[in-house]
PDB file of C-alpha atoms in Angstrom:
ATOM      1  CA  MET A   1       0.000   0.000   0.000  1.00 52.00           C
ATOM      2  CA  GLY A   2       2.908   2.369   0.714  1.00 60.00           C
ATOM      3  CA  SER A   3       4.203   1.805  -2.806  1.00 58.00           C
ATOM      4  CA  ALA A   4       0.781   2.596  -4.329  1.00 56.00           C
ATOM      5  CA  ARG A   5       0.560   5.835  -2.338  1.00 55.00           C
ATOM      6  CA  ARG A   6       4.053   6.887  -3.426  1.00 54.00           C
ATOM      7  CA  HIS A   7       3.109   6.167  -7.033  1.00 50.00           C
ATOM      8  CA  THR A   8      -0.112   8.233  -6.716  1.00 50.00           C
ATOM      9  CA  LEU A   9       1.808  11.038  -5.002  1.00 47.00           C
ATOM     10  CA  SER A  10       4.393  10.958  -7.817  1.00 51.00           C
ATOM     11  CA  ARG A  11       1.601  11.314 -10.366  1.00 50.00           C
ATOM     12  CA  PHE A  12       0.162  14.343  -8.531  1.00 45.00           C
ATOM     13  CA  VAL A  13       3.597  15.970  -8.347  1.00 41.00           C
ATOM     14  CA  ALA A  14       4.143  15.327 -12.064  1.00 43.00           C
ATOM     15  CA  LEU A  15       0.699  16.749 -12.833  1.00 39.00           C
ATOM     16  CA  PHE A  16       1.411  19.941 -10.834  1.00 43.00           C
ATOM     17  CA  VAL A  17       4.808  20.370 -12.516  1.00 39.00           C
ATOM     18  CA  LEU A  18       3.172  19.943 -15.915  1.00 40.00           C
ATOM     19  CA  LEU A  19       0.397  22.423 -15.043  1.00 40.00           C
ATOM     20  CA  GLY A  20       3.022  24.899 -13.820  1.00 46.00           C
ATOM     21  CA  ALA A  21       4.928  24.583 -17.089  1.00 43.00           C
ATOM     22  CA  VAL A  22       1.735  25.198 -19.067  1.00 42.00           C
ATOM     23  CA  ALA A  23       0.517  28.065 -16.859  1.00 43.00           C
ATOM     24  CA  ALA A  24       3.834  29.977 -16.775  1.00 41.00           C
ATOM     25  CA  PRO A  25       3.729  31.059 -20.445  1.00 43.00           C
ATOM     26  CA  SER A  26       0.085  32.064 -19.986  1.00 41.00           C
ATOM     27  CA  LEU A  27       0.992  34.281 -17.034  1.00 37.00           C
ATOM     28  CA  THR A  28       3.882  35.798 -18.971  1.00 38.00           C
ATOM     29  CA  SER A  29       1.577  36.405 -21.921  1.00 40.00           C
ATOM     30  CA  ALA A  30      -1.014  38.058 -19.674  1.00 40.00           C
ATOM     31  CA  GLN A  31       1.658  40.260 -18.113  1.00 38.00           C
ATOM     32  CA  GLN A  32       2.848  41.339 -21.571  1.00 45.00           C
ATOM     33  CA  LYS A  33      -0.696  42.360 -22.495  1.00 61.00           C
ATOM     34  CA  LYS A  34      -0.848  44.855 -19.625  1.00 78.00           C
ATOM     35  CA  ARG A  35      -2.277  48.114 -20.911  1.00 85.00           C
ATOM     36  CA  THR A  36      -0.414  51.379 -20.768  1.00 92.00           C
ATOM     37  CA  GLU A  37      -1.613  53.693 -17.993  1.00 95.00           C
ATOM     38  CA  LEU A  38      -2.925  56.819 -19.698  1.00 97.00           C
ATOM     39  CA  THR A  39      -1.582  59.670 -17.567  1.00 96.00           C
ATOM     40  CA  GLU A  40      -2.664  62.739 -19.572  1.00 98.00           C
ATOM     41  CA  HIS A  41      -6.140  64.024 -20.352  1.00 98.00           C
ATOM     42  CA  PHE A  42      -7.803  66.701 -22.449  1.00 99.00           C
ATOM     43  CA  VAL A  43     -11.424  67.865 -22.268  1.00 98.00           C
ATOM     44  CA  TYR A  44     -13.285  69.322 -25.246  1.00 98.00           C
ATOM     45  CA  ASP A  45     -16.890  69.994 -24.222  1.00 98.00           C
ATOM     46  CA  GLU A  46     -18.353  66.530 -23.464  1.00 98.00           C
ATOM     47  CA  VAL A  47     -15.396  64.661 -25.036  1.00 99.00           C
ATOM     48  CA  ARG A  48     -12.645  63.476 -22.679  1.00 99.00           C
ATOM     49  CA  ILE A  49      -9.428  62.176 -24.200  1.00 99.00           C
ATOM     50  CA  PHE A  50      -6.882  60.103 -22.227  1.00 99.00           C
ATOM     51  CA  TYR A  51      -3.401  59.558 -23.651  1.00 98.00           C
ATOM     52  CA  VAL A  52       0.358  59.389 -22.986  1.00 98.00           C
ATOM     53  CA  LYS A  53       3.133  61.588 -24.336  1.00 98.00           C
ATOM     54  CA  GLU A  54       5.961  59.053 -23.911  1.00 97.00           C
ATOM     55  CA  GLY A  55       6.508  55.330 -24.286  1.00 95.00           C
ATOM     56  CA  THR A  56       4.233  52.735 -25.834  1.00 91.00           C
ATOM     57  CA  GLY A  57       1.192  54.380 -27.340  1.00 95.00           C
ATOM     58  CA  ALA A  58       2.563  57.921 -27.184  1.00 98.00           C
ATOM     59  CA  VAL A  59       0.695  60.405 -29.353  1.00 98.00           C
ATOM     60  CA  SER A  60       2.492  62.562 -31.902  1.00 98.00           C
ATOM     61  CA  PRO A  61       4.254  65.425 -30.069  1.00 98.00           C
ATOM     62  CA  VAL A  62       3.371  67.989 -32.778  1.00 98.00           C
ATOM     63  CA  ASP A  63       1.680  70.996 -31.153  1.00 98.00           C
ATOM     64  CA  VAL A  64       1.428  73.714 -33.805  1.00 97.00           C
ATOM     65  CA  ASP A  65      -0.647  76.092 -31.668  1.00 96.00           C
ATOM     66  CA  GLN A  66       1.741  75.514 -28.717  1.00 97.00           C
ATOM     67  CA  ASN A  67      -1.047  75.195 -26.162  1.00 97.00           C
ATOM     68  CA  GLY A  68       0.522  72.165 -24.466  1.00 97.00           C
ATOM     69  CA  VAL A  69      -1.946  69.669 -25.950  1.00 98.00           C
ATOM     70  CA  PRO A  70      -0.677  67.574 -28.876  1.00 99.00           C
ATOM     71  CA  ASP A  71      -2.550  68.332 -32.105  1.00 98.00           C
ATOM     72  CA  GLN A  72      -3.413  64.652 -32.597  1.00 99.00           C
ATOM     73  CA  VAL A  73      -5.307  64.688 -29.285  1.00 99.00           C
ATOM     74  CA  GLU A  74      -7.127  67.930 -30.113  1.00 99.00           C
ATOM     75  CA  ASN A  75      -8.020  66.687 -33.593  1.00 98.00           C
ATOM     76  CA  VAL A  76      -9.437  63.386 -32.301  1.00 99.00           C
ATOM     77  CA  ALA A  77     -11.558  65.336 -29.795  1.00 99.00           C
ATOM     78  CA  LYS A  78     -12.739  67.837 -32.406  1.00 98.00           C
ATOM     79  CA  GLN A  79     -13.667  65.110 -34.900  1.00 98.00           C
ATOM     80  CA  ILE A  80     -15.693  63.220 -32.278  1.00 98.00           C
ATOM     81  CA  TRP A  81     -17.371  66.429 -31.098  1.00 98.00           C
ATOM     82  CA  ALA A  82     -18.199  67.496 -34.682  1.00 98.00           C
ATOM     83  CA  ALA A  83     -19.515  64.034 -35.602  1.00 98.00           C
ATOM     84  CA  HIS A  84     -21.739  63.935 -32.507  1.00 98.00           C
ATOM     85  CA  ARG A  85     -23.114  67.415 -33.264  1.00 98.00           C
ATOM     86  CA  LEU A  86     -23.634  66.659 -36.955  1.00 97.00           C
ATOM     87  CA  PHE A  87     -25.381  63.321 -36.469  1.00 97.00           C
ATOM     88  CA  CYS A  88     -27.497  64.235 -33.435  1.00 97.00           C
ATOM     89  CA  ASP A  89     -28.164  67.976 -33.710  1.00 97.00           C
ATOM     90  CA  VAL A  90     -28.229  68.487 -37.490  1.00 97.00           C
ATOM     91  CA  LEU A  91     -29.225  65.120 -38.978  1.00 96.00           C
ATOM     92  CA  LYS A  92     -31.423  64.254 -35.955  1.00 97.00           C
ATOM     93  CA  PHE A  93     -30.061  60.790 -35.231  1.00 96.00           C
ATOM     94  CA  PRO A  94     -30.983  59.747 -31.672  1.00 97.00           C
ATOM     95  CA  ASP A  95     -28.511  61.257 -29.198  1.00 98.00           C
ATOM     96  CA  PRO A  96     -26.969  58.517 -27.025  1.00 97.00           C
ATOM     97  CA  PHE A  97     -26.879  60.986 -24.097  1.00 97.00           C
ATOM     98  CA  LYS A  98     -30.680  61.108 -24.225  1.00 96.00           C
ATOM     99  CA  SER A  99     -31.240  57.392 -24.834  1.00 96.00           C
ATOM    100  CA  GLU A 100     -32.958  54.974 -22.491  1.00 95.00           C
ATOM    101  CA  ARG A 101     -29.897  52.718 -22.579  1.00 95.00           C
ATOM    102  CA  TYR A 102     -27.436  55.385 -21.479  1.00 96.00           C
ATOM    103  CA  LYS A 103     -29.392  57.199 -18.760  1.00 94.00           C
ATOM    104  CA  GLY A 104     -27.123  59.497 -16.789  1.00 95.00           C
ATOM    105  CA  VAL A 105     -24.290  59.457 -19.327  1.00 98.00           C
ATOM    106  CA  ASN A 106     -22.757  62.905 -19.750  1.00 98.00           C
ATOM    107  CA  CYS A 107     -19.474  62.383 -21.596  1.00 98.00           C
ATOM    108  CA  ILE A 108     -17.665  60.433 -24.282  1.00 99.00           C
ATOM    109  CA  GLN A 109     -14.478  58.973 -22.844  1.00 99.00           C
ATOM    110  CA  VAL A 110     -11.749  58.216 -25.380  1.00 99.00           C
ATOM    111  CA  SER A 111      -8.509  56.323 -24.818  1.00 98.00           C
ATOM    112  CA  ILE A 112      -5.775  56.847 -27.388  1.00 99.00           C
ATOM    113  CA  ARG A 113      -3.687  53.655 -27.263  1.00 98.00           C
ATOM    114  CA  ASP A 114      -1.162  51.796 -29.332  1.00 98.00           C
ATOM    115  CA  ARG A 115      -2.863  49.546 -31.868  1.00 97.00           C
ATOM    116  CA  SER A 116      -1.156  46.508 -30.275  1.00 96.00           C
ATOM    117  CA  GLU A 117      -3.252  47.111 -27.127  1.00 96.00           C
ATOM    118  CA  MET A 118      -6.449  47.115 -29.204  1.00 96.00           C
ATOM    119  CA  SER A 119      -6.237  43.818 -31.114  1.00 96.00           C
ATOM    120  CA  ASN A 120      -4.575  45.737 -33.990  1.00 97.00           C
ATOM    121  CA  LEU A 121      -7.723  47.778 -34.659  1.00 97.00           C
ATOM    122  CA  ASN A 122      -7.835  51.470 -35.588  1.00 98.00           C
ATOM    123  CA  GLY A 123     -10.672  52.039 -33.156  1.00 98.00           C
ATOM    124  CA  VAL A 124     -13.314  50.382 -31.051  1.00 98.00           C
ATOM    125  CA  ALA A 125     -16.530  51.652 -29.446  1.00 98.00           C
ATOM    126  CA  TYR A 126     -17.916  49.874 -26.395  1.00 97.00           C
ATOM    127  CA  SER A 127     -21.629  49.301 -25.952  1.00 96.00           C
ATOM    128  CA  SER A 128     -21.702  49.514 -22.154  1.00 96.00           C
ATOM    129  CA  ALA A 129     -21.723  52.777 -20.237  1.00 97.00           C
ATOM    130  CA  GLN A 130     -19.423  53.042 -17.257  1.00 97.00           C
ATOM    131  CA  ARG A 131     -18.356  55.377 -14.499  1.00 98.00           C
ATOM    132  CA  ALA A 132     -16.179  58.089 -16.033  1.00 98.00           C
ATOM    133  CA  ARG A 133     -12.546  58.342 -15.011  1.00 98.00           C
ATOM    134  CA  LYS A 134     -12.026  60.917 -12.310  1.00 97.00           C
ATOM    135  CA  ILE A 135     -10.593  64.190 -13.551  1.00 97.00           C
ATOM    136  CA  PRO A 136     -10.433  67.645 -11.911  1.00 96.00           C
ATOM    137  CA  GLU A 137     -12.946  69.039 -14.426  1.00 95.00           C
ATOM    138  CA  GLY A 138     -15.470  66.283 -13.737  1.00 96.00           C
ATOM    139  CA  LYS A 139     -17.796  65.151 -10.973  1.00 96.00           C
ATOM    140  CA  PRO A 140     -17.676  61.827  -9.081  1.00 95.00           C
ATOM    141  CA  THR A 141     -21.098  60.919 -10.511  1.00 97.00           C
ATOM    142  CA  ASP A 142     -20.085  61.357 -14.177  1.00 98.00           C
ATOM    143  CA  ARG A 143     -20.890  58.446 -16.484  1.00 98.00           C
ATOM    144  CA  ALA A 144     -19.365  57.807 -19.889  1.00 99.00           C
ATOM    145  CA  ILE A 145     -19.819  56.015 -23.144  1.00 98.00           C
ATOM    146  CA  VAL A 146     -16.418  54.791 -24.205  1.00 98.00           C
ATOM    147  CA  MET A 147     -14.227  54.291 -27.246  1.00 99.00           C
ATOM    148  CA  ALA A 148     -10.551  53.777 -28.011  1.00 98.00           C
ATOM    149  CA  ILE A 149      -8.609  55.144 -30.976  1.00 99.00           C
ATOM    150  CA  ALA A 150      -5.190  53.863 -32.073  1.00 99.00           C
ATOM    151  CA  THR A 151      -2.248  56.257 -31.804  1.00 98.00           C
ATOM    152  CA  GLN A 152      -1.435  55.279 -35.383  1.00 98.00           C
ATOM    153  CA  VAL A 153      -4.613  57.063 -36.569  1.00 98.00           C
ATOM    154  CA  ASP A 154      -4.089  60.575 -37.926  1.00 97.00           C
ATOM    155  CA  PRO A 155      -7.516  62.192 -37.486  1.00 97.00           C
ATOM    156  CA  ILE A 156      -6.752  64.727 -40.223  1.00 96.00           C
ATOM    157  CA  LYS A 157      -6.491  61.880 -42.767  1.00 96.00           C
ATOM    158  CA  ASN A 158      -8.597  59.168 -41.123  1.00 96.00           C
ATOM    159  CA  ALA A 159     -12.270  59.192 -40.100  1.00 97.00           C
ATOM    160  CA  THR A 160     -12.027  56.428 -37.490  1.00 98.00           C
ATOM    161  CA  PRO A 161     -13.156  58.776 -34.665  1.00 98.00           C
ATOM    162  CA  THR A 162     -16.319  59.580 -36.672  1.00 98.00           C
ATOM    163  CA  HIS A 163     -16.868  55.866 -37.358  1.00 97.00           C
ATOM    164  CA  GLU A 164     -16.635  54.988 -33.650  1.00 98.00           C
ATOM    165  CA  THR A 165     -18.855  57.935 -32.678  1.00 98.00           C
ATOM    166  CA  PHE A 166     -21.526  56.602 -35.025  1.00 97.00           C
ATOM    167  CA  HIS A 167     -21.269  53.204 -33.307  1.00 97.00           C
ATOM    168  CA  LEU A 168     -22.035  54.919 -29.978  1.00 98.00           C
ATOM    169  CA  ILE A 169     -25.136  56.428 -31.589  1.00 97.00           C
ATOM    170  CA  GLN A 170     -26.139  52.980 -32.882  1.00 96.00           C
ATOM    171  CA  TYR A 171     -25.598  51.402 -29.448  1.00 96.00           C
ATOM    172  CA  GLY A 172     -27.783  54.071 -27.851  1.00 95.00           C
ATOM    173  CA  THR A 173     -30.548  53.208 -30.298  1.00 93.00           C
ATOM    174  CA  THR A 174     -30.496  49.404 -30.405  1.00 90.00           C
ATOM    175  CA  TYR A 175     -29.024  46.348 -28.721  1.00 84.00           C
ATOM    176  CA  PHE A 176     -28.675  44.707 -32.158  1.00 82.00           C
ATOM    177  CA  LYS A 177     -24.933  44.229 -32.778  1.00 81.00           C
ATOM    178  CA  ASN A 178     -24.524  42.273 -36.009  1.00 82.00           C
ATOM    179  CA  SER A 179     -21.620  43.622 -38.045  1.00 86.00           C
ATOM    180  CA  TRP A 180     -23.578  43.657 -41.322  1.00 81.00           C
ATOM    181  CA  TYR A 181     -25.840  46.256 -39.695  1.00 79.00           C
ATOM    182  CA  LEU A 182     -23.283  48.213 -37.669  1.00 89.00           C
ATOM    183  CA  GLU A 183     -20.312  48.403 -40.025  1.00 85.00           C
ATOM    184  CA  GLY A 184     -22.099  49.348 -43.232  1.00 83.00           C
ATOM    185  CA  MET A 185     -23.802  52.313 -41.608  1.00 84.00           C
ATOM    186  CA  ALA A 186     -20.665  53.380 -39.713  1.00 92.00           C
ATOM    187  CA  ARG A 187     -18.630  53.286 -42.939  1.00 86.00           C
ATOM    188  CA  TRP A 188     -21.275  55.467 -44.565  1.00 84.00           C
ATOM    189  CA  ALA A 189     -21.039  57.853 -41.593  1.00 89.00           C
ATOM    190  CA  GLU A 190     -17.275  58.292 -42.106  1.00 86.00           C
ATOM    191  CA  HIS A 191     -17.994  60.362 -45.208  1.00 84.00           C
ATOM    192  CA  ALA A 192     -19.866  62.953 -43.159  1.00 83.00           C
ATOM    193  CA  THR A 193     -16.701  64.453 -41.668  1.00 78.00           C
ATOM    194  CA  ALA A 194     -14.110  63.272 -44.181  1.00 71.00           C
TER     195      ALA A 194
END
């Protein structure tokens, strides 16, 4: 019986060693996928942009008007703001801020990240509202609809911010999320600010 127990114990030890060998690369992979902490922010009306100036995911440092905010950040904010105004105020699409789904939402929160932190996408809009990040200009009760834009996107040449803004409008209108419905309309919407 002692021999059988030793054999069973040896199997358990071998199993744990094997599991450790399999789990270690997974932990390393998860650690490598850690997102960059976005330390800077810029507010343009109801649009809040979070970004970094150095390291992985840093925005372009060009600041032609020398106001301390990189032009890329300002241009992403302005494109989102203009798209929201055009679609909701001028073309009368349903405003996500006034939708049943997004009750209490008062800002669009945008993360500018390296494409590698976004599954190699240019942008992504999220369908769930969340508590807004705390900033001095905000209130603790602020709620946000959220998107991310890749640092590789030049908003002067690329309408991805408009595309993602239109997705937020779609999400405020319907829970239907099939890509044949969402993407065709969002691609059409890109031409509005291009």
